[in-house]
mmCIF file of C-alpha atoms and ligand atoms in Angstrom:
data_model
loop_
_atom_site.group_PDB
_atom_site.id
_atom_site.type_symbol
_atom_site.label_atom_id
_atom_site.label_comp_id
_atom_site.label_asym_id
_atom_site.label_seq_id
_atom_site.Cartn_x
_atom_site.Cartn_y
_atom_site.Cartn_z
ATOM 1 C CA UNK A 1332 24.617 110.855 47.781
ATOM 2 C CA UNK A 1333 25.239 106.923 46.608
ATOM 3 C CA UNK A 1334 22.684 104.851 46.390
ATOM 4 C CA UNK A 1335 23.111 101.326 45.811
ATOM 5 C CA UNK A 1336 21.229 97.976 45.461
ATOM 6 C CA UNK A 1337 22.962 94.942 46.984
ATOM 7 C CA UNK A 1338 22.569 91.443 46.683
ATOM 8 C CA UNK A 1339 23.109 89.173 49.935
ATOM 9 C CA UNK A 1340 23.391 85.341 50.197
ATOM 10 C CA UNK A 1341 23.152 84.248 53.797
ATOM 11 C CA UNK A 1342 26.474 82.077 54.854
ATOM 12 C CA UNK A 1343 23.730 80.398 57.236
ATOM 13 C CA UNK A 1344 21.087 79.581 55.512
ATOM 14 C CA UNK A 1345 22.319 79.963 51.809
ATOM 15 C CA UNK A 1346 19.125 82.475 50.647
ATOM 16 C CA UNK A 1347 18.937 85.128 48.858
ATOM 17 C CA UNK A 1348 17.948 88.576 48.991
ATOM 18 C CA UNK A 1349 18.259 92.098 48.013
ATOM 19 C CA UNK A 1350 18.521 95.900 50.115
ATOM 20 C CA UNK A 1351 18.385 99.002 48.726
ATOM 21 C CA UNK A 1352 21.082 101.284 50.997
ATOM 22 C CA UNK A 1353 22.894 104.363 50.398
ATOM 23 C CA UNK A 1354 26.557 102.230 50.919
ATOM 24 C CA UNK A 1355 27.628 99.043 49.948
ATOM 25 C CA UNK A 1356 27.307 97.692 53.393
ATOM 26 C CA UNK A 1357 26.571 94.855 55.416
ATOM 27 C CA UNK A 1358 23.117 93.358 56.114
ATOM 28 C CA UNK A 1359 21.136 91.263 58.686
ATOM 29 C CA UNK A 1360 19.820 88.192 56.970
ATOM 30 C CA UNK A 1361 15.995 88.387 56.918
ATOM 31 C CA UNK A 1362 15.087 84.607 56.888
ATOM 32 C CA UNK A 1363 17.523 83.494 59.511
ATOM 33 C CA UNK A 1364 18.707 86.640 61.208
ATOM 34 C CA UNK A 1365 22.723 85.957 60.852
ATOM 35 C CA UNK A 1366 24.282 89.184 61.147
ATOM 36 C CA UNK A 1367 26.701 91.610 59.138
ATOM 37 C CA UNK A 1368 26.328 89.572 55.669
ATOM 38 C CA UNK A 1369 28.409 91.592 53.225
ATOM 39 C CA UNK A 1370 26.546 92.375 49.571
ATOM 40 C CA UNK A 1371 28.208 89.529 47.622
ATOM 41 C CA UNK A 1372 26.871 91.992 43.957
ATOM 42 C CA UNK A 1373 26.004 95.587 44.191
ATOM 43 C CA UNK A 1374 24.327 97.257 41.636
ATOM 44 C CA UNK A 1375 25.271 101.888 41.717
ATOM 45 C CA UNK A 1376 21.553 102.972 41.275
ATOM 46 C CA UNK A 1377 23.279 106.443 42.756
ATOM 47 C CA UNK A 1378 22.391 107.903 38.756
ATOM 48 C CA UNK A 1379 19.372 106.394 36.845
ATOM 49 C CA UNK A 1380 17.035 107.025 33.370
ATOM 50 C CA UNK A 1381 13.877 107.080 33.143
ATOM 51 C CA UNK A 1382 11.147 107.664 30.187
ATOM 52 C CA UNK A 1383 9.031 110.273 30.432
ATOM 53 C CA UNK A 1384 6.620 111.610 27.816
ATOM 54 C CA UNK A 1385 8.736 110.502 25.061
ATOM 55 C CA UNK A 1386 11.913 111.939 26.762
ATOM 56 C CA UNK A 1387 13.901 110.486 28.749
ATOM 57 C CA UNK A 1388 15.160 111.851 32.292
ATOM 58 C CA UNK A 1389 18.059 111.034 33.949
ATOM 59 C CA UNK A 1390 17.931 111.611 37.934
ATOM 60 C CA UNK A 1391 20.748 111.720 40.333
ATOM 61 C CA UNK A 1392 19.821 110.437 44.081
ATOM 62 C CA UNK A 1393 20.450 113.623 46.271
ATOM 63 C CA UNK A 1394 18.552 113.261 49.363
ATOM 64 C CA UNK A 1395 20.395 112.924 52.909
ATOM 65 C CA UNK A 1396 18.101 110.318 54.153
ATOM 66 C CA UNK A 1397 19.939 106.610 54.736
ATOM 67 C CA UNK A 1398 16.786 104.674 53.550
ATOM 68 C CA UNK A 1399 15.406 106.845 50.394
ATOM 69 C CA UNK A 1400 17.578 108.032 47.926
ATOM 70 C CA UNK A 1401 15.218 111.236 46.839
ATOM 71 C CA UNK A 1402 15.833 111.423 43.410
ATOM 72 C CA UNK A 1403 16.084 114.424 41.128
ATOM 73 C CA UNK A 1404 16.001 115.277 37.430
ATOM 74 C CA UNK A 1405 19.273 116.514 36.301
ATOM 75 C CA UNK A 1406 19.150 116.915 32.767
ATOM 76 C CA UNK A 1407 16.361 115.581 29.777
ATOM 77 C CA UNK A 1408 17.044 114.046 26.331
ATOM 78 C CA UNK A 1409 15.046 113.221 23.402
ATOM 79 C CA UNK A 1410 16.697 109.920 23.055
ATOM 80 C CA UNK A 1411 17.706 107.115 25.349
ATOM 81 C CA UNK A 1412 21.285 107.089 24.154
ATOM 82 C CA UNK A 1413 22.138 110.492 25.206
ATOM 83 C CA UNK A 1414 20.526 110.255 28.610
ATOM 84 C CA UNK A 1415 22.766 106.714 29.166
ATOM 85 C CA UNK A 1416 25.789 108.543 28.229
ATOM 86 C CA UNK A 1417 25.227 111.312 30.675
ATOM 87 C CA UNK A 1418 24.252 108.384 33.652
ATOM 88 C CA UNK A 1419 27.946 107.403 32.522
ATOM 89 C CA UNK A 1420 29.461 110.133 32.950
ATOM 90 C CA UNK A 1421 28.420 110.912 36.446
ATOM 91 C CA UNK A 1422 28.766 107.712 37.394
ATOM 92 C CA UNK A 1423 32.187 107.190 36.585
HETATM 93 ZN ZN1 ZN B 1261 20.101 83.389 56.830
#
């Protein structure tokens, strides 16, 4: 599963905010409540590093849930290079 977090600006009211969601998709505008704002930046968070005890371990968001991306460890490295490389590669 993708997970992504977008960033929104309101064609209404002009502010800003940010949604975590498993698609790019459209929004509701919290401050104003204009509907179906699309995610003007999106950030993939579908395959993300992490430090742990002096490791580092990548995860991969698996879970079928729309609103939590239930990550799991794929793989561990000893240094932060190789685990970025890997988040690449699966990302790509
Ligand atoms: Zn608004």
């Amino acid at each position: 599963m993708a997970w992504f977090l977008n960033h929104y600006i309101c064609e209404r009211c002009h502010r800003r905010w940010s949604d975590e969601w498993s698609c790019m998709c459209d929004d509701d505008c919290p401050h104003c409540g204009a509907r179906h704002m699309s995610p003007y930046d999106s950030e993939n968070l579908t395959t993300i590093v992490v430090p742990k005890n002096n490791t580092f371990v990548v995860l991969l968001a698996s879970g079928k849930a729309e609103h939590d991306p239930v990550y799991q460890p794929v793989a561990q490295f000893a240094t932060h290079a190789e685990a970025e490389a890997l988040k690449d590669a699966l990302a790509s």
